[in-house]
Structures are given as structure tokens and as C-alpha cells.
mmCIF file of the C-alpha atoms, coordinates in Angstrom:
data_MODEL
# 
_entry.id   MODEL 
# 
loop_
_atom_site.group_PDB 
_atom_site.id 
_atom_site.type_symbol 
_atom_site.label_atom_id 
_atom_site.label_alt_id 
_atom_site.label_comp_id 
_atom_site.label_asym_id 
_atom_site.label_entity_id 
_atom_site.label_seq_id 
_atom_site.pdbx_PDB_ins_code 
_atom_site.Cartn_x 
_atom_site.Cartn_y 
_atom_site.Cartn_z 
_atom_site.occupancy 
_atom_site.B_iso_or_equiv 
_atom_site.pdbx_formal_charge 
_atom_site.auth_seq_id 
_atom_site.auth_comp_id 
_atom_site.auth_asym_id 
_atom_site.auth_atom_id 
_atom_site.pdbx_PDB_model_num 
ATOM 1   C CA . UNK A 1 1   ? 66.430 78.754  113.104 1.00 0.00 ? 1   UNK A CA 1 
ATOM 2   C CA . UNK A 1 2   ? 70.026 79.137  114.216 1.00 0.00 ? 2   UNK A CA 1 
ATOM 3   C CA . UNK A 1 3   ? 69.104 82.576  115.565 1.00 0.00 ? 3   UNK A CA 1 
ATOM 4   C CA . UNK A 1 4   ? 66.284 81.083  117.644 1.00 0.00 ? 4   UNK A CA 1 
ATOM 5   C CA . UNK A 1 5   ? 68.619 78.437  119.084 1.00 0.00 ? 5   UNK A CA 1 
ATOM 6   C CA . UNK A 1 6   ? 71.217 81.082  119.897 1.00 0.00 ? 6   UNK A CA 1 
ATOM 7   C CA . UNK A 1 7   ? 68.613 83.258  121.644 1.00 0.00 ? 7   UNK A CA 1 
ATOM 8   C CA . UNK A 1 8   ? 67.267 80.211  123.512 1.00 0.00 ? 8   UNK A CA 1 
ATOM 9   C CA . UNK A 1 9   ? 70.747 79.612  124.901 1.00 0.00 ? 9   UNK A CA 1 
ATOM 10  C CA . UNK A 1 10  ? 70.627 83.126  126.442 1.00 0.00 ? 10  UNK A CA 1 
ATOM 11  C CA . UNK A 1 11  ? 67.088 82.629  127.778 1.00 0.00 ? 11  UNK A CA 1 
ATOM 12  C CA . UNK A 1 12  ? 64.067 84.910  128.074 1.00 0.00 ? 12  UNK A CA 1 
ATOM 13  C CA . UNK A 1 13  ? 66.007 88.170  128.488 1.00 0.00 ? 13  UNK A CA 1 
ATOM 14  C CA . UNK A 1 14  ? 67.410 87.762  124.969 1.00 0.00 ? 14  UNK A CA 1 
ATOM 15  C CA . UNK A 1 15  ? 63.914 87.280  123.516 1.00 0.00 ? 15  UNK A CA 1 
ATOM 16  C CA . UNK A 1 16  ? 62.647 90.312  125.426 1.00 0.00 ? 16  UNK A CA 1 
ATOM 17  C CA . UNK A 1 17  ? 65.556 92.403  124.152 1.00 0.00 ? 17  UNK A CA 1 
ATOM 18  C CA . UNK A 1 18  ? 64.918 91.262  120.564 1.00 0.00 ? 18  UNK A CA 1 
ATOM 19  C CA . UNK A 1 19  ? 61.238 92.156  120.919 1.00 0.00 ? 19  UNK A CA 1 
ATOM 20  C CA . UNK A 1 20  ? 62.058 95.626  122.258 1.00 0.00 ? 20  UNK A CA 1 
ATOM 21  C CA . UNK A 1 21  ? 64.609 96.211  119.480 1.00 0.00 ? 21  UNK A CA 1 
ATOM 22  C CA . UNK A 1 22  ? 62.050 95.016  116.941 1.00 0.00 ? 22  UNK A CA 1 
ATOM 23  C CA . UNK A 1 23  ? 59.520 97.547  118.195 1.00 0.00 ? 23  UNK A CA 1 
ATOM 24  C CA . UNK A 1 24  ? 62.150 100.283 118.132 1.00 0.00 ? 24  UNK A CA 1 
ATOM 25  C CA . UNK A 1 25  ? 63.171 99.456  114.552 1.00 0.00 ? 25  UNK A CA 1 
ATOM 26  C CA . UNK A 1 26  ? 59.694 99.016  113.090 1.00 0.00 ? 26  UNK A CA 1 
ATOM 27  C CA . UNK A 1 27  ? 56.568 98.082  115.084 1.00 0.00 ? 27  UNK A CA 1 
ATOM 28  C CA . UNK A 1 28  ? 55.440 95.174  112.799 1.00 0.00 ? 28  UNK A CA 1 
ATOM 29  C CA . UNK A 1 29  ? 58.814 93.475  113.380 1.00 0.00 ? 29  UNK A CA 1 
ATOM 30  C CA . UNK A 1 30  ? 58.405 93.789  117.147 1.00 0.00 ? 30  UNK A CA 1 
ATOM 31  C CA . UNK A 1 31  ? 54.856 92.490  116.917 1.00 0.00 ? 31  UNK A CA 1 
ATOM 32  C CA . UNK A 1 32  ? 55.985 89.507  114.839 1.00 0.00 ? 32  UNK A CA 1 
ATOM 33  C CA . UNK A 1 33  ? 58.757 88.650  117.324 1.00 0.00 ? 33  UNK A CA 1 
ATOM 34  C CA . UNK A 1 34  ? 56.319 88.975  120.231 1.00 0.00 ? 34  UNK A CA 1 
ATOM 35  C CA . UNK A 1 35  ? 53.774 86.713  118.513 1.00 0.00 ? 35  UNK A CA 1 
ATOM 36  C CA . UNK A 1 36  ? 56.491 84.159  117.763 1.00 0.00 ? 36  UNK A CA 1 
ATOM 37  C CA . UNK A 1 37  ? 57.803 84.065  121.329 1.00 0.00 ? 37  UNK A CA 1 
ATOM 38  C CA . UNK A 1 38  ? 54.358 83.674  122.849 1.00 0.00 ? 38  UNK A CA 1 
ATOM 39  C CA . UNK A 1 39  ? 53.138 81.192  120.244 1.00 0.00 ? 39  UNK A CA 1 
ATOM 40  C CA . UNK A 1 40  ? 56.223 78.987  120.477 1.00 0.00 ? 40  UNK A CA 1 
ATOM 41  C CA . UNK A 1 41  ? 56.041 78.782  124.269 1.00 0.00 ? 41  UNK A CA 1 
ATOM 42  C CA . UNK A 1 42  ? 59.294 80.657  124.806 1.00 0.00 ? 42  UNK A CA 1 
ATOM 43  C CA . UNK A 1 43  ? 57.512 83.188  127.014 1.00 0.00 ? 43  UNK A CA 1 
ATOM 44  C CA . UNK A 1 44  ? 55.436 82.602  130.124 1.00 0.00 ? 44  UNK A CA 1 
ATOM 45  C CA . UNK A 1 45  ? 54.885 79.098  131.487 1.00 0.00 ? 45  UNK A CA 1 
ATOM 46  C CA . UNK A 1 46  ? 55.836 76.960  128.520 1.00 0.00 ? 46  UNK A CA 1 
ATOM 47  C CA . UNK A 1 47  ? 53.610 74.534  126.679 1.00 0.00 ? 47  UNK A CA 1 
ATOM 48  C CA . UNK A 1 48  ? 50.920 73.902  129.298 1.00 0.00 ? 48  UNK A CA 1 
ATOM 49  C CA . UNK A 1 49  ? 47.495 74.951  128.131 1.00 0.00 ? 49  UNK A CA 1 
ATOM 50  C CA . UNK A 1 50  ? 43.976 74.798  129.543 1.00 0.00 ? 50  UNK A CA 1 
ATOM 51  C CA . UNK A 1 51  ? 42.324 75.476  132.875 1.00 0.00 ? 51  UNK A CA 1 
ATOM 52  C CA . UNK A 1 52  ? 43.576 72.263  134.468 1.00 0.00 ? 52  UNK A CA 1 
ATOM 53  C CA . UNK A 1 53  ? 47.054 73.721  134.649 1.00 0.00 ? 53  UNK A CA 1 
ATOM 54  C CA . UNK A 1 54  ? 45.912 76.263  137.266 1.00 0.00 ? 54  UNK A CA 1 
ATOM 55  C CA . UNK A 1 55  ? 44.724 73.492  139.531 1.00 0.00 ? 55  UNK A CA 1 
ATOM 56  C CA . UNK A 1 56  ? 47.860 71.443  138.923 1.00 0.00 ? 56  UNK A CA 1 
ATOM 57  C CA . UNK A 1 57  ? 50.147 74.405  139.549 1.00 0.00 ? 57  UNK A CA 1 
ATOM 58  C CA . UNK A 1 58  ? 48.197 75.411  142.656 1.00 0.00 ? 58  UNK A CA 1 
ATOM 59  C CA . UNK A 1 59  ? 48.300 71.895  144.054 1.00 0.00 ? 59  UNK A CA 1 
ATOM 60  C CA . UNK A 1 60  ? 52.019 71.696  143.308 1.00 0.00 ? 60  UNK A CA 1 
ATOM 61  C CA . UNK A 1 61  ? 52.617 75.015  145.067 1.00 0.00 ? 61  UNK A CA 1 
ATOM 62  C CA . UNK A 1 62  ? 50.720 73.874  148.151 1.00 0.00 ? 62  UNK A CA 1 
ATOM 63  C CA . UNK A 1 63  ? 52.543 70.539  148.162 1.00 0.00 ? 63  UNK A CA 1 
ATOM 64  C CA . UNK A 1 64  ? 55.958 72.166  147.886 1.00 0.00 ? 64  UNK A CA 1 
ATOM 65  C CA . UNK A 1 65  ? 55.299 75.175  150.100 1.00 0.00 ? 65  UNK A CA 1 
ATOM 66  C CA . UNK A 1 66  ? 57.036 73.722  153.120 1.00 0.00 ? 66  UNK A CA 1 
ATOM 67  C CA . UNK A 1 67  ? 59.935 72.292  151.106 1.00 0.00 ? 67  UNK A CA 1 
ATOM 68  C CA . UNK A 1 68  ? 61.450 75.749  150.688 1.00 0.00 ? 68  UNK A CA 1 
ATOM 69  C CA . UNK A 1 69  ? 62.518 75.465  154.274 1.00 0.00 ? 69  UNK A CA 1 
ATOM 70  C CA . UNK A 1 70  ? 64.949 72.756  155.241 1.00 0.00 ? 70  UNK A CA 1 
ATOM 71  C CA . UNK A 1 71  ? 62.994 69.995  156.927 1.00 0.00 ? 71  UNK A CA 1 
ATOM 72  C CA . UNK A 1 72  ? 59.567 71.493  156.203 1.00 0.00 ? 72  UNK A CA 1 
ATOM 73  C CA . UNK A 1 73  ? 58.074 74.464  158.019 1.00 0.00 ? 73  UNK A CA 1 
ATOM 74  C CA . UNK A 1 74  ? 60.179 76.110  160.674 1.00 0.00 ? 74  UNK A CA 1 
ATOM 75  C CA . UNK A 1 75  ? 58.966 75.708  164.201 1.00 0.00 ? 75  UNK A CA 1 
ATOM 76  C CA . UNK A 1 76  ? 56.793 78.509  165.467 1.00 0.00 ? 76  UNK A CA 1 
ATOM 77  C CA . UNK A 1 77  ? 57.987 77.919  168.991 1.00 0.00 ? 77  UNK A CA 1 
ATOM 78  C CA . UNK A 1 78  ? 54.533 76.705  170.002 1.00 0.00 ? 78  UNK A CA 1 
ATOM 79  C CA . UNK A 1 79  ? 54.514 72.908  169.914 1.00 0.00 ? 79  UNK A CA 1 
ATOM 80  C CA . UNK A 1 80  ? 50.719 72.638  170.079 1.00 0.00 ? 80  UNK A CA 1 
ATOM 81  C CA . UNK A 1 81  ? 50.356 74.948  167.081 1.00 0.00 ? 81  UNK A CA 1 
ATOM 82  C CA . UNK A 1 82  ? 53.014 73.066  165.101 1.00 0.00 ? 82  UNK A CA 1 
ATOM 83  C CA . UNK A 1 83  ? 51.201 69.761  165.711 1.00 0.00 ? 83  UNK A CA 1 
ATOM 84  C CA . UNK A 1 84  ? 47.881 71.367  164.759 1.00 0.00 ? 84  UNK A CA 1 
ATOM 85  C CA . UNK A 1 85  ? 49.404 72.773  161.549 1.00 0.00 ? 85  UNK A CA 1 
ATOM 86  C CA . UNK A 1 86  ? 50.891 69.394  160.564 1.00 0.00 ? 86  UNK A CA 1 
ATOM 87  C CA . UNK A 1 87  ? 47.606 67.606  161.256 1.00 0.00 ? 87  UNK A CA 1 
ATOM 88  C CA . UNK A 1 88  ? 45.631 70.208  159.298 1.00 0.00 ? 88  UNK A CA 1 
ATOM 89  C CA . UNK A 1 89  ? 47.950 69.978  156.295 1.00 0.00 ? 89  UNK A CA 1 
ATOM 90  C CA . UNK A 1 90  ? 47.774 66.173  156.360 1.00 0.00 ? 90  UNK A CA 1 
ATOM 91  C CA . UNK A 1 91  ? 43.972 66.314  156.570 1.00 0.00 ? 91  UNK A CA 1 
ATOM 92  C CA . UNK A 1 92  ? 43.784 68.764  153.663 1.00 0.00 ? 92  UNK A CA 1 
ATOM 93  C CA . UNK A 1 93  ? 46.024 66.533  151.534 1.00 0.00 ? 93  UNK A CA 1 
ATOM 94  C CA . UNK A 1 94  ? 43.794 63.542  152.355 1.00 0.00 ? 94  UNK A CA 1 
ATOM 95  C CA . UNK A 1 95  ? 40.671 65.532  151.461 1.00 0.00 ? 95  UNK A CA 1 
ATOM 96  C CA . UNK A 1 96  ? 42.245 66.605  148.186 1.00 0.00 ? 96  UNK A CA 1 
ATOM 97  C CA . UNK A 1 97  ? 43.066 62.969  147.304 1.00 0.00 ? 97  UNK A CA 1 
ATOM 98  C CA . UNK A 1 98  ? 39.528 61.898  148.246 1.00 0.00 ? 98  UNK A CA 1 
ATOM 99  C CA . UNK A 1 99  ? 38.007 64.696  146.163 1.00 0.00 ? 99  UNK A CA 1 
ATOM 100 C CA . UNK A 1 100 ? 40.136 63.843  143.123 1.00 0.00 ? 100 UNK A CA 1 
ATOM 101 C CA . UNK A 1 101 ? 39.141 60.184  143.380 1.00 0.00 ? 101 UNK A CA 1 
ATOM 102 C CA . UNK A 1 102 ? 35.485 61.261  143.718 1.00 0.00 ? 102 UNK A CA 1 
ATOM 103 C CA . UNK A 1 103 ? 35.796 63.336  140.542 1.00 0.00 ? 103 UNK A CA 1 
ATOM 104 C CA . UNK A 1 104 ? 37.384 60.392  138.728 1.00 0.00 ? 104 UNK A CA 1 
ATOM 105 C CA . UNK A 1 105 ? 34.545 58.088  139.822 1.00 0.00 ? 105 UNK A CA 1 
ATOM 106 C CA . UNK A 1 106 ? 31.990 60.723  138.800 1.00 0.00 ? 106 UNK A CA 1 
ATOM 107 C CA . UNK A 1 107 ? 33.541 61.054  135.324 1.00 0.00 ? 107 UNK A CA 1 
ATOM 108 C CA . UNK A 1 108 ? 33.666 57.276  134.964 1.00 0.00 ? 108 UNK A CA 1 
ATOM 109 C CA . UNK A 1 109 ? 29.999 56.929  135.983 1.00 0.00 ? 109 UNK A CA 1 
ATOM 110 C CA . UNK A 1 110 ? 28.984 59.649  133.518 1.00 0.00 ? 110 UNK A CA 1 
ATOM 111 C CA . UNK A 1 111 ? 30.956 57.991  130.721 1.00 0.00 ? 111 UNK A CA 1 
ATOM 112 C CA . UNK A 1 112 ? 29.379 54.618  131.525 1.00 0.00 ? 112 UNK A CA 1 
ATOM 113 C CA . UNK A 1 113 ? 25.872 56.120  131.552 1.00 0.00 ? 113 UNK A CA 1 
ATOM 114 C CA . UNK A 1 114 ? 26.475 57.798  128.189 1.00 0.00 ? 114 UNK A CA 1 
ATOM 115 C CA . UNK A 1 115 ? 27.845 54.575  126.719 1.00 0.00 ? 115 UNK A CA 1 
ATOM 116 C CA . UNK A 1 116 ? 24.930 52.536  128.077 1.00 0.00 ? 116 UNK A CA 1 
ATOM 117 C CA . UNK A 1 117 ? 22.494 55.065  126.580 1.00 0.00 ? 117 UNK A CA 1 
ATOM 118 C CA . UNK A 1 118 ? 24.294 54.841  123.230 1.00 0.00 ? 118 UNK A CA 1 
ATOM 119 C CA . UNK A 1 119 ? 24.136 51.047  123.260 1.00 0.00 ? 119 UNK A CA 1 
ATOM 120 C CA . UNK A 1 120 ? 20.430 51.097  124.211 1.00 0.00 ? 120 UNK A CA 1 
ATOM 121 C CA . UNK A 1 121 ? 19.668 53.542  121.390 1.00 0.00 ? 121 UNK A CA 1 
ATOM 122 C CA . UNK A 1 122 ? 21.645 51.398  118.994 1.00 0.00 ? 122 UNK A CA 1 
ATOM 123 C CA . UNK A 1 123 ? 19.790 48.230  120.051 1.00 0.00 ? 123 UNK A CA 1 
ATOM 124 C CA . UNK A 1 124 ? 16.392 49.899  119.760 1.00 0.00 ? 124 UNK A CA 1 
ATOM 125 C CA . UNK A 1 125 ? 17.113 51.369  116.327 1.00 0.00 ? 125 UNK A CA 1 
ATOM 126 C CA . UNK A 1 126 ? 15.115 49.625  113.592 1.00 0.00 ? 126 UNK A CA 1 
ATOM 127 C CA . UNK A 1 127 ? 17.224 47.801  111.047 1.00 0.00 ? 127 UNK A CA 1 
ATOM 128 C CA . UNK A 1 128 ? 16.839 49.025  107.464 1.00 0.00 ? 128 UNK A CA 1 
ATOM 129 C CA . UNK A 1 129 ? 15.243 46.546  105.077 1.00 0.00 ? 129 UNK A CA 1 
ATOM 130 C CA . UNK A 1 130 ? 17.779 44.725  103.002 1.00 0.00 ? 130 UNK A CA 1 
ATOM 131 C CA . UNK A 1 131 ? 17.559 45.027  99.221  1.00 0.00 ? 131 UNK A CA 1 
ATOM 132 C CA . UNK A 1 132 ? 17.295 41.917  97.040  1.00 0.00 ? 132 UNK A CA 1 
ATOM 133 C CA . UNK A 1 133 ? 20.550 40.753  95.476  1.00 0.00 ? 133 UNK A CA 1 
ATOM 134 C CA . UNK A 1 134 ? 19.898 42.074  91.992  1.00 0.00 ? 134 UNK A CA 1 
ATOM 135 C CA . UNK A 1 135 ? 18.892 45.621  92.929  1.00 0.00 ? 135 UNK A CA 1 
ATOM 136 C CA . UNK A 1 136 ? 21.380 48.403  93.531  1.00 0.00 ? 136 UNK A CA 1 
ATOM 137 C CA . UNK A 1 137 ? 21.176 50.332  96.734  1.00 0.00 ? 137 UNK A CA 1 
ATOM 138 C CA . UNK A 1 138 ? 21.172 54.035  96.455  1.00 0.00 ? 138 UNK A CA 1 
# 
């Protein structure tokens, strides 16, 4: 694993170069290196998996969009438009927070309903007859 640590110190270009050289030498070697780099999270976005990451990354991009510019968005020169843009962005952020809290409440209500149904089924289930002390259960 010393080779992997050395390549990690050079970053993704080193892994890409090793993959290309592996394919040039013998295609199964290149395929093995490619599978290793993707499987270990050394390529692409790292260890995040699942569909939730798209929403998280999209929300993060929207949140940080104005931070690329010093002090937020640059002025358009039209003060009324700038105020409208700021108000719209604030409203969208508030709606996103409200929607996320709605989804959390919805999930919690669904979980509670499922648990209540489980407990009701468990209460209504007939109890098995108990065997006398001397008999073996089987």
C-alpha cells in the first residue's frame, strides 16, 4: 500500500496516469487499476453514495453561489432588481427550510403510524397456550 499512498500524495492525475499506463501495458491491469480507483473513492466525488447526495450538493451549490463573489452577488446597477433578487433568494431559502421540516414531520408521522400498527397487531395476537411443566415443547 506504499504505492497507493505515494500516488495519493500526487493526487488524481497520478491515478489517471497509472490507469492509462496499465491499459497500455496489458488491458486487464488497466481495468484492475480503474476498478480500484473507483471502488476506493479515489476518483470522482469521494465516499458519498446515494441519491441524497445530489440534493445535498445542489443545496450547497445554491447556498454558496453568491459567496464566489466578495460580499455576495455583485450589484447589477439596478437597486430595485438587487433588492428583489435578495428577497427572492431569502424567500427560497425559507421555503427550502420549511419543506425540509415538512418532510421530517412526514417521515416521523409515518414511522409513528407504522409503530402504532405494529403494537396493535402485537396486542391483538393470540398468546400460544403454555405447556405443562413436565412436557417438552417442540
